[in-house]
Amino acid sequence: MILLSVVGARPNFMKLAPLARALGGRSGVRHVIVHTGQHYDAEMSDTFFAELGIPRPQHNLEVGSGSHAAQTAAIMLRFEPVCLETKPDAVLVYGDVNSTVAAALVAAKLGIRIGHVEAGLRSRDWTMPEEINRVVTDRLADLLFTPSRDANANLRAEGVPDERMHFVGNIMIDSLVASLDAARALAAPRRHGVEGRPYVLVTLHRPGNVDAPDTLCELLEALTALSADAPVLFPVHPRTRVRIRDLGWRAPAGDALRLLDPLPYLELLSLEMAARLVVTDSGGLQEESSYLGVPCLTVRPSTERPVTCTEGTNRLVAARREAVLAAARDAVAAPRRRVTIERWDGHAADRIAEVLVDGARFT
Ligand code: UD1
């Protein structure tokens, strides 16, 4: 059996790693990895392959950055010959980035079965490119691996037959569980001089938050105000870095609000585990902070991961200074609690491998 995984952007890599491990242990399975090159900076890509022990991709399409159309089209043009040459039994795509939908379109047109890892999530916010990618990919996929029961309900409401859905759990949590000891041993809070102190960990990169100067300004002011009470560590995504530079904004004097380069997976996890509060617009951090029981404010009008709000520690907040500050006060005052979410248990990849190789079903 030849299985071909396509990844391209940072959040894909934590989802690929556990499945690469699970498939690597199966006899009779050849797992081919294709990197589209959507993310290409070492700190956005290579470090993740190294830390997560992902085998070197057999193909790198080196598409780089561009408009959505240019990037998606470049991936399609360069991925098609790889598919024709490799002749996979199934193409596996991950999450909701442009690489996901581009590879799914190519596979569908070639009549190759598609497995979508992290299927069925819906924000119902059509202004998000990820929502378009999710809906189109799920429509094309033959095997839909869902992380939570709400995802199955979304798919059912769109007419997807039950036989195509497999509620396998959250594969991102597989990577987290496998990395907890190493992340703890890294002791990143000590290296950042915040050990034993309450601190806030921030990531922001969604176009909705960083592309409009007014909104970005408002958020930077909120972070500045937060940093009066506790250190704020803010690893900055490349697109956010450019927007902050365009704004001409300077961090306040002192080191209470620290703009850092993007962090490797283990270092970020090590900081996340011990944070007093996470402020983010990332999908992955919403999930990880819930699993870790760390309060999280998600600066977005909606989330495609509602279990993180209903079962976990997540709360949505508007991109306004006062809203962020009020929510931060509430979140920090609330008692901490243990979170368990169904099938977020470190075994999602094993279940996916059982479906792919043994024909198992997970309902
Ligand atoms: C992409 C995903 C988003 C995901 C995010 C995680 C889409 C539509 N978006 O957004 O869902 O949450 O990845 O990071 O697929 N850049 C670099 N170096 C890199 C990669 C990007 O400098 O290695 C800069 C470039 O200026 C580029 C910009 O970041 O134009 C945006 O990159 P792109 O891949 O288009 O989208 P992300 O914002 O990273």
mmCIF file of C-alpha atoms and ligand atoms in Angstrom:
data_model
loop_
_atom_site.group_PDB
_atom_site.id
_atom_site.type_symbol
_atom_site.label_atom_id
_atom_site.label_comp_id
_atom_site.label_asym_id
_atom_site.label_seq_id
_atom_site.Cartn_x
_atom_site.Cartn_y
_atom_site.Cartn_z
ATOM 1 C CA MET A 1 0.000 0.000 0.000
ATOM 2 C CA ILE A 2 1.374 3.417 -0.949
ATOM 3 C CA LEU A 3 0.154 6.341 1.159
ATOM 4 C CA LEU A 4 1.194 9.846 0.236
ATOM 5 C CA SER A 5 1.037 12.664 2.809
ATOM 6 C CA VAL A 6 1.075 16.305 1.744
ATOM 7 C CA VAL A 7 2.091 19.032 4.186
ATOM 8 C CA GLY A 8 3.181 22.609 3.702
ATOM 9 C CA ALA A 9 2.604 24.945 6.621
ATOM 10 C CA ARG A 10 3.684 24.931 10.264
ATOM 11 C CA PRO A 11 0.471 23.548 11.814
ATOM 12 C CA ASN A 12 0.549 20.595 9.399
ATOM 13 C CA PHE A 13 3.794 19.243 10.791
ATOM 14 C CA MET A 14 2.519 18.362 14.294
ATOM 15 C CA LYS A 15 -0.354 16.502 12.637
ATOM 16 C CA LEU A 16 1.894 14.538 10.283
ATOM 17 C CA ALA A 17 4.481 13.458 12.885
ATOM 18 C CA PRO A 18 2.357 10.939 14.855
ATOM 19 C CA LEU A 19 0.884 9.414 11.696
ATOM 20 C CA ALA A 20 4.326 9.077 10.075
ATOM 21 C CA ARG A 21 5.384 7.164 13.197
ATOM 22 C CA ALA A 22 2.277 4.962 13.217
ATOM 23 C CA LEU A 23 2.534 4.157 9.495
ATOM 24 C CA GLY A 24 6.296 3.629 9.764
ATOM 25 C CA GLY A 25 5.616 0.662 12.027
ATOM 26 C CA ARG A 26 3.278 -1.063 9.554
ATOM 27 C CA SER A 27 4.647 -3.726 7.248
ATOM 28 C CA GLY A 28 3.522 -3.524 3.651
ATOM 29 C CA VAL A 29 2.997 0.240 3.837
ATOM 30 C CA ARG A 30 5.132 2.744 1.963
ATOM 31 C CA HIS A 31 4.583 6.271 3.253
ATOM 32 C CA VAL A 32 5.732 9.039 0.932
ATOM 33 C CA ILE A 33 5.920 12.588 2.289
ATOM 34 C CA VAL A 34 5.552 15.659 0.074
ATOM 35 C CA HIS A 35 6.364 19.143 1.412
ATOM 36 C CA THR A 36 4.803 21.845 -0.729
ATOM 37 C CA GLY A 37 7.188 24.539 0.525
ATOM 38 C CA GLN A 38 4.308 26.859 1.547
ATOM 39 C CA HIS A 39 6.372 27.545 4.669
ATOM 40 C CA TYR A 40 10.081 27.617 3.918
ATOM 41 C CA ASP A 41 11.897 29.552 6.690
ATOM 42 C CA ALA A 42 13.947 27.154 8.836
ATOM 43 C CA GLU A 43 12.127 28.350 11.942
ATOM 44 C CA MET A 44 8.704 27.749 10.309
ATOM 45 C CA SER A 45 9.527 24.323 8.898
ATOM 46 C CA ASP A 46 12.908 22.530 9.295
ATOM 47 C CA THR A 47 13.049 22.778 13.091
ATOM 48 C CA PHE A 48 9.661 21.057 13.290
ATOM 49 C CA PHE A 49 10.803 18.118 11.164
ATOM 50 C CA ALA A 50 13.923 17.772 13.317
ATOM 51 C CA GLU A 51 12.207 18.050 16.719
ATOM 52 C CA LEU A 52 9.226 15.890 15.830
ATOM 53 C CA GLY A 53 11.369 13.215 14.179
ATOM 54 C CA ILE A 54 9.521 13.427 10.860
ATOM 55 C CA PRO A 55 11.336 11.622 8.026
ATOM 56 C CA ARG A 56 12.790 13.881 5.354
ATOM 57 C CA PRO A 57 10.170 14.544 2.646
ATOM 58 C CA GLN A 58 10.844 12.657 -0.581
ATOM 59 C CA HIS A 59 9.629 15.687 -2.546
ATOM 60 C CA ASN A 60 9.731 19.423 -1.873
ATOM 61 C CA LEU A 61 7.641 21.433 -4.313
ATOM 62 C CA GLU A 62 9.240 24.721 -3.186
ATOM 63 C CA VAL A 63 6.204 26.850 -4.016
ATOM 64 C CA GLY A 64 6.926 29.596 -1.452
ATOM 65 C CA SER A 65 4.654 32.565 -0.775
ATOM 66 C CA GLY A 66 2.155 34.240 -3.101
ATOM 67 C CA SER A 67 -1.473 35.218 -3.440
ATOM 68 C CA HIS A 68 -3.952 32.478 -2.575
ATOM 69 C CA ALA A 69 -4.572 31.730 -6.244
ATOM 70 C CA ALA A 70 -0.873 31.766 -7.145
ATOM 71 C CA GLN A 71 0.116 29.561 -4.215
ATOM 72 C CA THR A 72 -2.752 27.083 -4.685
ATOM 73 C CA ALA A 73 -2.166 26.867 -8.437
ATOM 74 C CA ALA A 74 1.597 26.382 -8.045
ATOM 75 C CA ILE A 75 1.033 23.515 -5.606
ATOM 76 C CA MET A 76 -1.447 21.881 -7.990
ATOM 77 C CA LEU A 77 0.861 22.157 -11.000
ATOM 78 C CA ARG A 78 3.829 20.723 -9.135
ATOM 79 C CA PHE A 79 1.948 18.068 -7.172
ATOM 80 C CA GLU A 80 0.187 16.445 -10.125
ATOM 81 C CA PRO A 81 3.353 14.885 -11.648
ATOM 82 C CA VAL A 82 4.362 13.552 -8.209
ATOM 83 C CA CYS A 83 0.998 11.829 -7.940
ATOM 84 C CA LEU A 84 1.273 10.400 -11.443
ATOM 85 C CA GLU A 85 4.755 9.072 -10.714
ATOM 86 C CA THR A 86 4.061 7.726 -7.196
ATOM 87 C CA LYS A 87 0.604 6.235 -7.928
ATOM 88 C CA PRO A 88 -0.534 6.303 -4.301
ATOM 89 C CA ASP A 89 -3.491 4.299 -3.023
ATOM 90 C CA ALA A 90 -4.510 7.343 -1.025
ATOM 91 C CA VAL A 91 -3.414 10.946 -0.548
ATOM 92 C CA LEU A 92 -3.524 12.210 3.040
ATOM 93 C CA VAL A 93 -4.039 15.915 3.673
ATOM 94 C CA TYR A 94 -3.980 17.758 6.983
ATOM 95 C CA GLY A 95 -5.876 20.654 8.523
ATOM 96 C CA ASP A 96 -7.014 23.670 6.528
ATOM 97 C CA VAL A 97 -4.133 25.431 4.827
ATOM 98 C CA ASN A 98 -3.757 26.176 1.118
ATOM 99 C CA SER A 99 -1.556 23.092 0.672
ATOM 100 C CA THR A 100 -4.428 20.962 1.978
ATOM 101 C CA VAL A 101 -7.036 22.055 -0.532
ATOM 102 C CA ALA A 102 -4.590 22.209 -3.455
ATOM 103 C CA ALA A 103 -3.435 18.614 -2.955
ATOM 104 C CA ALA A 104 -7.010 17.412 -2.427
ATOM 105 C CA LEU A 105 -8.121 18.963 -5.738
ATOM 106 C CA VAL A 106 -5.300 17.270 -7.628
ATOM 107 C CA ALA A 107 -5.970 13.867 -6.049
ATOM 108 C CA ALA A 108 -9.724 14.090 -6.641
ATOM 109 C CA LYS A 109 -9.263 14.874 -10.344
ATOM 110 C CA LEU A 110 -6.890 11.928 -10.695
ATOM 111 C CA GLY A 111 -9.415 9.622 -9.026
ATOM 112 C CA ILE A 112 -7.149 8.949 -6.029
ATOM 113 C CA ARG A 113 -8.750 8.377 -2.643
ATOM 114 C CA ILE A 114 -8.313 11.240 -0.179
ATOM 115 C CA GLY A 115 -8.027 11.045 3.594
ATOM 116 C CA HIS A 116 -8.531 14.334 5.448
ATOM 117 C CA VAL A 117 -6.950 14.501 8.893
ATOM 118 C CA GLU A 118 -8.836 17.032 11.058
ATOM 119 C CA ALA A 119 -12.035 16.934 9.016
ATOM 120 C CA GLY A 120 -15.401 18.498 9.804
ATOM 121 C CA LEU A 121 -14.329 21.664 11.652
ATOM 122 C CA ARG A 122 -16.408 24.729 10.757
ATOM 123 C CA SER A 123 -16.121 28.325 11.918
ATOM 124 C CA ARG A 124 -18.998 29.368 9.621
ATOM 125 C CA ASP A 125 -16.901 32.447 8.900
ATOM 126 C CA TRP A 126 -16.576 32.537 5.142
ATOM 127 C CA THR A 127 -14.089 35.431 5.311
ATOM 128 C CA MET A 128 -11.456 33.007 6.637
ATOM 129 C CA PRO A 129 -9.444 31.337 3.868
ATOM 130 C CA GLU A 130 -9.186 28.272 6.118
ATOM 131 C CA GLU A 131 -12.979 27.848 6.168
ATOM 132 C CA ILE A 132 -13.048 27.680 2.363
ATOM 133 C CA ASN A 133 -10.180 25.192 2.438
ATOM 134 C CA ARG A 134 -11.950 23.039 5.045
ATOM 135 C CA VAL A 135 -15.293 22.893 3.253
ATOM 136 C CA VAL A 136 -13.806 22.132 -0.169
ATOM 137 C CA THR A 137 -11.384 19.518 1.194
ATOM 138 C CA ASP A 138 -14.109 17.715 3.126
ATOM 139 C CA ARG A 139 -16.351 17.692 0.056
ATOM 140 C CA LEU A 140 -13.597 15.966 -1.905
ATOM 141 C CA ALA A 141 -12.421 13.547 0.789
ATOM 142 C CA ASP A 142 -13.332 9.858 0.944
ATOM 143 C CA LEU A 143 -12.113 9.279 4.510
ATOM 144 C CA LEU A 144 -12.870 12.052 6.988
ATOM 145 C CA PHE A 145 -10.892 11.741 10.223
ATOM 146 C CA THR A 146 -12.603 13.934 12.807
ATOM 147 C CA PRO A 147 -11.137 15.275 16.066
ATOM 148 C CA SER A 148 -14.404 15.820 17.950
ATOM 149 C CA ARG A 149 -18.076 14.822 17.786
ATOM 150 C CA ASP A 150 -19.180 18.308 16.687
ATOM 151 C CA ALA A 151 -17.146 17.743 13.516
ATOM 152 C CA ASN A 152 -19.189 14.611 12.741
ATOM 153 C CA ALA A 153 -22.381 16.596 13.300
ATOM 154 C CA ASN A 154 -21.178 19.317 10.896
ATOM 155 C CA LEU A 155 -20.401 16.765 8.206
ATOM 156 C CA ARG A 156 -23.707 14.962 8.694
ATOM 157 C CA ALA A 157 -25.550 18.295 8.308
ATOM 158 C CA GLU A 158 -23.747 18.757 4.969
ATOM 159 C CA GLY A 159 -24.907 15.334 3.790
ATOM 160 C CA VAL A 160 -21.690 13.351 4.259
ATOM 161 C CA PRO A 161 -22.585 9.686 4.795
ATOM 162 C CA ASP A 162 -21.626 8.220 8.184
ATOM 163 C CA GLU A 163 -19.477 5.492 6.566
ATOM 164 C CA ARG A 164 -16.968 8.119 5.438
ATOM 165 C CA MET A 165 -16.458 9.611 8.905
ATOM 166 C CA HIS A 166 -14.101 8.275 11.530
ATOM 167 C CA PHE A 167 -14.089 9.944 14.921
ATOM 168 C CA VAL A 168 -10.419 9.293 15.701
ATOM 169 C CA GLY A 169 -9.689 12.147 18.124
ATOM 170 C CA ASN A 170 -7.235 14.999 17.976
ATOM 171 C CA ILE A 171 -3.923 14.125 16.354
ATOM 172 C CA MET A 172 -2.350 17.419 17.483
ATOM 173 C CA ILE A 173 -2.728 16.112 21.015
ATOM 174 C CA ASP A 174 -0.779 12.970 20.017
ATOM 175 C CA SER A 175 2.229 15.179 19.328
ATOM 176 C CA LEU A 176 1.699 17.097 22.549
ATOM 177 C CA VAL A 177 1.464 13.950 24.682
ATOM 178 C CA ALA A 178 4.587 12.492 23.056
ATOM 179 C CA SER A 179 6.506 15.738 23.658
ATOM 180 C CA LEU A 180 5.464 16.632 27.218
ATOM 181 C CA ASP A 181 8.533 15.184 28.950
ATOM 182 C CA ALA A 182 10.975 16.729 26.499
ATOM 183 C CA ALA A 183 9.185 20.090 26.733
ATOM 184 C CA ARG A 184 9.283 19.995 30.532
ATOM 185 C CA ALA A 185 12.987 19.102 30.486
ATOM 186 C CA LEU A 186 13.690 22.068 28.242
ATOM 187 C CA ALA A 187 12.628 24.427 31.058
ATOM 188 C CA ALA A 188 12.002 27.292 28.636
ATOM 189 C CA PRO A 189 10.486 29.560 31.332
ATOM 190 C CA ARG A 190 13.862 29.553 33.116
ATOM 191 C CA ARG A 191 15.691 30.373 29.888
ATOM 192 C CA HIS A 192 13.317 33.275 29.312
ATOM 193 C CA GLY A 193 13.711 34.478 32.914
ATOM 194 C CA VAL A 194 10.045 33.952 33.872
ATOM 195 C CA GLU A 195 10.285 30.733 35.900
ATOM 196 C CA GLY A 196 7.935 30.679 38.883
ATOM 197 C CA ARG A 197 6.258 33.932 37.763
ATOM 198 C CA PRO A 198 2.882 34.351 36.132
ATOM 199 C CA TYR A 199 3.389 35.258 32.471
ATOM 200 C CA VAL A 200 1.289 35.553 29.329
ATOM 201 C CA LEU A 201 2.095 33.713 26.089
ATOM 202 C CA VAL A 202 0.802 35.365 22.901
ATOM 203 C CA THR A 203 0.581 34.367 19.239
ATOM 204 C CA LEU A 204 -1.303 36.388 16.609
ATOM 205 C CA HIS A 205 -1.111 35.928 12.863
ATOM 206 C CA ARG A 206 -4.627 35.749 11.341
ATOM 207 C CA PRO A 207 -5.182 38.272 8.537
ATOM 208 C CA GLY A 208 -8.337 39.408 10.398
ATOM 209 C CA ASN A 209 -6.197 40.507 13.348
ATOM 210 C CA VAL A 210 -2.932 41.672 11.857
ATOM 211 C CA ASP A 211 -3.670 43.001 8.363
ATOM 212 C CA ALA A 212 -5.859 45.965 9.423
ATOM 213 C CA PRO A 213 -3.618 48.574 11.112
ATOM 214 C CA ASP A 214 -6.374 49.740 13.512
ATOM 215 C CA THR A 215 -7.014 46.239 14.812
ATOM 216 C CA LEU A 216 -3.337 45.415 15.137
ATOM 217 C CA CYS A 217 -2.765 48.697 17.006
ATOM 218 C CA GLU A 218 -5.601 47.906 19.385
ATOM 219 C CA LEU A 219 -4.160 44.467 20.091
ATOM 220 C CA LEU A 220 -0.632 45.789 20.638
ATOM 221 C CA GLU A 221 -2.054 48.290 23.109
ATOM 222 C CA ALA A 222 -3.863 45.479 24.916
ATOM 223 C CA LEU A 223 -0.617 43.511 25.165
ATOM 224 C CA THR A 224 1.231 46.571 26.422
ATOM 225 C CA ALA A 225 -1.417 47.033 29.140
ATOM 226 C CA LEU A 226 -1.245 43.335 30.077
ATOM 227 C CA SER A 227 2.525 43.566 30.386
ATOM 228 C CA ALA A 228 2.106 46.069 33.231
ATOM 229 C CA ASP A 229 0.960 43.120 35.384
ATOM 230 C CA ALA A 230 2.966 40.178 34.062
ATOM 231 C CA PRO A 231 5.647 39.549 31.433
ATOM 232 C CA VAL A 232 4.200 38.983 27.974
ATOM 233 C CA LEU A 233 6.121 36.650 25.641
ATOM 234 C CA PHE A 234 5.081 37.085 22.020
ATOM 235 C CA PRO A 235 6.760 34.876 19.386
ATOM 236 C CA VAL A 236 5.945 36.746 16.196
ATOM 237 C CA HIS A 237 4.856 35.024 12.959
ATOM 238 C CA PRO A 238 6.624 36.405 9.832
ATOM 239 C CA ARG A 239 3.460 38.026 8.437
ATOM 240 C CA THR A 240 2.789 39.720 11.794
ATOM 241 C CA ARG A 241 6.411 40.896 11.959
ATOM 242 C CA VAL A 242 5.976 42.660 8.598
ATOM 243 C CA ARG A 243 2.682 44.268 9.668
ATOM 244 C CA ILE A 244 4.155 45.547 12.953
ATOM 245 C CA ARG A 245 7.094 46.998 11.057
ATOM 246 C CA ASP A 246 4.757 48.696 8.557
ATOM 247 C CA LEU A 247 2.901 50.230 11.483
ATOM 248 C CA GLY A 248 6.128 51.773 12.771
ATOM 249 C CA TRP A 249 5.206 50.476 16.231
ATOM 250 C CA ARG A 250 7.885 50.095 18.891
ATOM 251 C CA ALA A 251 7.631 47.859 21.943
ATOM 252 C CA PRO A 252 7.544 49.825 25.218
ATOM 253 C CA ALA A 253 10.873 50.289 27.018
ATOM 254 C CA GLY A 254 11.956 47.452 29.304
ATOM 255 C CA ASP A 255 11.388 43.778 28.698
ATOM 256 C CA ALA A 256 7.816 43.318 29.994
ATOM 257 C CA LEU A 257 6.502 42.876 26.432
ATOM 258 C CA ARG A 258 8.928 40.759 24.444
ATOM 259 C CA LEU A 259 8.631 40.256 20.722
ATOM 260 C CA LEU A 260 10.489 37.035 19.926
ATOM 261 C CA ASP A 261 11.253 35.168 16.734
ATOM 262 C CA PRO A 262 8.938 32.210 15.977
ATOM 263 C CA LEU A 263 9.773 29.429 18.441
ATOM 264 C CA PRO A 264 10.459 25.755 17.817
ATOM 265 C CA TYR A 265 7.687 23.346 18.839
ATOM 266 C CA LEU A 266 9.196 22.110 22.116
ATOM 267 C CA GLU A 267 10.157 25.566 23.318
ATOM 268 C CA LEU A 268 6.680 26.924 22.651
ATOM 269 C CA LEU A 269 5.108 23.929 24.387
ATOM 270 C CA SER A 270 7.451 24.343 27.343
ATOM 271 C CA LEU A 271 6.317 27.981 27.693
ATOM 272 C CA GLU A 272 2.664 27.117 27.121
ATOM 273 C CA MET A 273 2.589 24.482 29.886
ATOM 274 C CA ALA A 274 3.574 26.948 32.576
ATOM 275 C CA ALA A 275 1.837 30.087 31.251
ATOM 276 C CA ARG A 276 -0.755 31.812 33.409
ATOM 277 C CA LEU A 277 -2.665 32.826 30.306
ATOM 278 C CA VAL A 278 -2.514 32.249 26.557
ATOM 279 C CA VAL A 279 -3.745 34.910 24.127
ATOM 280 C CA THR A 280 -3.917 33.633 20.573
ATOM 281 C CA ASP A 281 -5.708 33.347 17.249
ATOM 282 C CA SER A 282 -4.144 29.985 16.384
ATOM 283 C CA GLY A 283 -6.190 26.796 16.151
ATOM 284 C CA GLY A 284 -3.455 24.654 17.661
ATOM 285 C CA LEU A 285 -2.924 26.777 20.755
ATOM 286 C CA GLN A 286 -6.654 26.749 21.525
ATOM 287 C CA GLU A 287 -6.480 22.957 21.595
ATOM 288 C CA GLU A 288 -3.171 22.594 23.409
ATOM 289 C CA SER A 289 -4.011 25.091 26.142
ATOM 290 C CA SER A 290 -7.306 23.305 26.788
ATOM 291 C CA TYR A 291 -5.540 19.968 27.098
ATOM 292 C CA LEU A 292 -2.981 21.553 29.443
ATOM 293 C CA GLY A 293 -5.671 23.313 31.506
ATOM 294 C CA VAL A 294 -4.160 26.734 30.812
ATOM 295 C CA PRO A 295 -6.711 29.564 30.365
ATOM 296 C CA CYS A 296 -6.855 30.771 26.764
ATOM 297 C CA LEU A 297 -8.325 33.872 25.140
ATOM 298 C CA THR A 298 -8.906 33.468 21.429
ATOM 299 C CA VAL A 299 -9.025 36.799 19.646
ATOM 300 C CA ARG A 300 -11.598 35.879 17.019
ATOM 301 C CA PRO A 301 -15.344 36.239 16.485
ATOM 302 C CA SER A 302 -15.778 32.461 16.069
ATOM 303 C CA THR A 303 -13.953 29.199 16.456
ATOM 304 C CA GLU A 304 -14.081 25.994 14.445
ATOM 305 C CA ARG A 305 -13.021 24.216 17.657
ATOM 306 C CA PRO A 306 -16.057 24.743 19.914
ATOM 307 C CA VAL A 307 -15.152 21.920 22.323
ATOM 308 C CA THR A 308 -12.258 24.049 23.515
ATOM 309 C CA CYS A 309 -14.880 26.548 24.793
ATOM 310 C CA THR A 310 -17.529 24.108 26.025
ATOM 311 C CA GLU A 311 -15.195 21.504 27.559
ATOM 312 C CA GLY A 312 -11.852 23.274 27.691
ATOM 313 C CA THR A 313 -10.331 26.538 28.881
ATOM 314 C CA ASN A 314 -10.935 28.651 25.796
ATOM 315 C CA ARG A 315 -12.957 31.828 25.522
ATOM 316 C CA LEU A 316 -13.533 34.032 22.480
ATOM 317 C CA VAL A 317 -12.752 37.703 22.795
ATOM 318 C CA ALA A 318 -13.148 40.708 20.493
ATOM 319 C CA ALA A 319 -10.031 42.376 19.113
ATOM 320 C CA ARG A 320 -10.505 45.438 21.360
ATOM 321 C CA ARG A 321 -8.166 46.550 24.098
ATOM 322 C CA GLU A 322 -10.798 46.734 26.843
ATOM 323 C CA ALA A 323 -12.369 43.405 25.868
ATOM 324 C CA VAL A 324 -9.011 41.628 26.032
ATOM 325 C CA LEU A 325 -8.126 43.200 29.389
ATOM 326 C CA ALA A 326 -11.505 42.374 30.975
ATOM 327 C CA ALA A 327 -11.406 38.783 29.690
ATOM 328 C CA ALA A 328 -7.822 38.379 30.910
ATOM 329 C CA ARG A 329 -8.809 39.520 34.414
ATOM 330 C CA ASP A 330 -11.719 37.035 34.486
ATOM 331 C CA ALA A 331 -9.665 34.167 33.100
ATOM 332 C CA VAL A 332 -6.872 34.607 35.613
ATOM 333 C CA ALA A 333 -9.313 34.908 38.543
ATOM 334 C CA ALA A 334 -11.244 31.735 37.632
ATOM 335 C CA PRO A 335 -10.235 28.503 39.421
ATOM 336 C CA ARG A 336 -8.054 26.113 37.419
ATOM 337 C CA ARG A 337 -9.631 22.782 36.489
ATOM 338 C CA ARG A 338 -8.660 19.533 34.856
ATOM 339 C CA VAL A 339 -9.877 19.106 31.313
ATOM 340 C CA THR A 340 -10.622 15.828 29.556
ATOM 341 C CA ILE A 341 -11.961 15.838 26.026
ATOM 342 C CA GLU A 342 -13.165 12.630 24.407
ATOM 343 C CA ARG A 343 -10.418 10.871 22.392
ATOM 344 C CA TRP A 344 -7.887 13.633 22.924
ATOM 345 C CA ASP A 345 -5.718 10.925 24.363
ATOM 346 C CA GLY A 346 -2.565 10.586 22.288
ATOM 347 C CA HIS A 347 -3.878 7.709 20.137
ATOM 348 C CA ALA A 348 -5.547 9.433 17.180
ATOM 349 C CA ALA A 349 -2.762 8.440 14.766
ATOM 350 C CA ASP A 350 -3.026 4.756 15.730
ATOM 351 C CA ARG A 351 -6.747 4.905 14.962
ATOM 352 C CA ILE A 352 -6.120 6.554 11.588
ATOM 353 C CA ALA A 353 -3.557 3.880 10.716
ATOM 354 C CA GLU A 354 -6.081 1.183 11.689
ATOM 355 C CA VAL A 355 -8.660 2.713 9.356
ATOM 356 C CA LEU A 356 -6.216 3.088 6.474
ATOM 357 C CA VAL A 357 -4.452 -0.244 6.769
ATOM 358 C CA ASP A 358 -6.898 -2.585 8.519
ATOM 359 C CA GLY A 359 -10.199 -1.078 7.385
ATOM 360 C CA ALA A 360 -11.264 -0.386 11.002
ATOM 361 C CA ARG A 361 -14.151 1.988 11.786
ATOM 362 C CA PHE A 362 -14.375 4.555 14.591
ATOM 363 C CA THR A 363 -17.831 5.979 15.144
HETATM 364 C C1 UD1 B 1 -0.774 29.777 6.914
HETATM 365 C C2 UD1 B 1 -2.200 29.189 6.882
HETATM 366 C C3 UD1 B 1 -2.864 29.402 8.229
HETATM 367 C C4 UD1 B 1 -2.011 28.873 9.356
HETATM 368 C C5 UD1 B 1 -0.632 29.503 9.269
HETATM 369 C C6 UD1 B 1 0.303 29.015 10.336
HETATM 370 C C7 UD1 B 1 -3.322 29.329 4.699
HETATM 371 C C8 UD1 B 1 -4.387 30.018 3.943
HETATM 372 N N1 UD1 B 1 -3.022 29.868 5.888
HETATM 373 O O1 UD1 B 1 -0.916 31.178 7.109
HETATM 374 O O2 UD1 B 1 -4.101 28.713 8.231
HETATM 375 O O3 UD1 B 1 -2.615 29.164 10.589
HETATM 376 O O4 UD1 B 1 -0.071 29.190 7.983
HETATM 377 O O5 UD1 B 1 1.525 29.657 10.272
HETATM 378 O O6 UD1 B 1 -2.805 28.327 4.246
HETATM 379 N N2 UD1 B 1 6.274 33.776 5.406
HETATM 380 C C9 UD1 B 1 7.611 33.789 5.679
HETATM 381 N N3 UD1 B 1 8.256 32.591 5.835
HETATM 382 C C10 UD1 B 1 7.598 31.402 5.737
HETATM 383 C C11 UD1 B 1 6.233 31.408 5.453
HETATM 384 C C12 UD1 B 1 5.572 32.592 5.303
HETATM 385 O O7 UD1 B 1 8.233 34.827 5.789
HETATM 386 O O8 UD1 B 1 8.259 30.344 5.912
HETATM 387 C C13 UD1 B 1 5.569 35.056 5.263
HETATM 388 C C14 UD1 B 1 5.492 35.540 3.836
HETATM 389 O O9 UD1 B 1 5.570 36.911 3.846
HETATM 390 C C15 UD1 B 1 4.091 35.102 3.435
HETATM 391 C C16 UD1 B 1 3.323 35.265 4.719
HETATM 392 O O10 UD1 B 1 4.248 34.908 5.745
HETATM 393 O O11 UD1 B 1 3.571 35.868 2.388
HETATM 394 C C17 UD1 B 1 2.105 34.409 4.817
HETATM 395 O O12 UD1 B 1 2.420 33.026 4.600
HETATM 396 P P1 UD1 B 1 1.274 32.028 4.072
HETATM 397 O O13 UD1 B 1 1.764 30.647 4.037
HETATM 398 O O14 UD1 B 1 0.640 32.581 2.849
HETATM 399 O O15 UD1 B 1 0.160 32.166 5.194
HETATM 400 P P2 UD1 B 1 0.267 32.163 6.792
HETATM 401 O O16 UD1 B 1 -0.172 33.491 7.260
HETATM 402 O O17 UD1 B 1 1.552 31.614 7.281
#
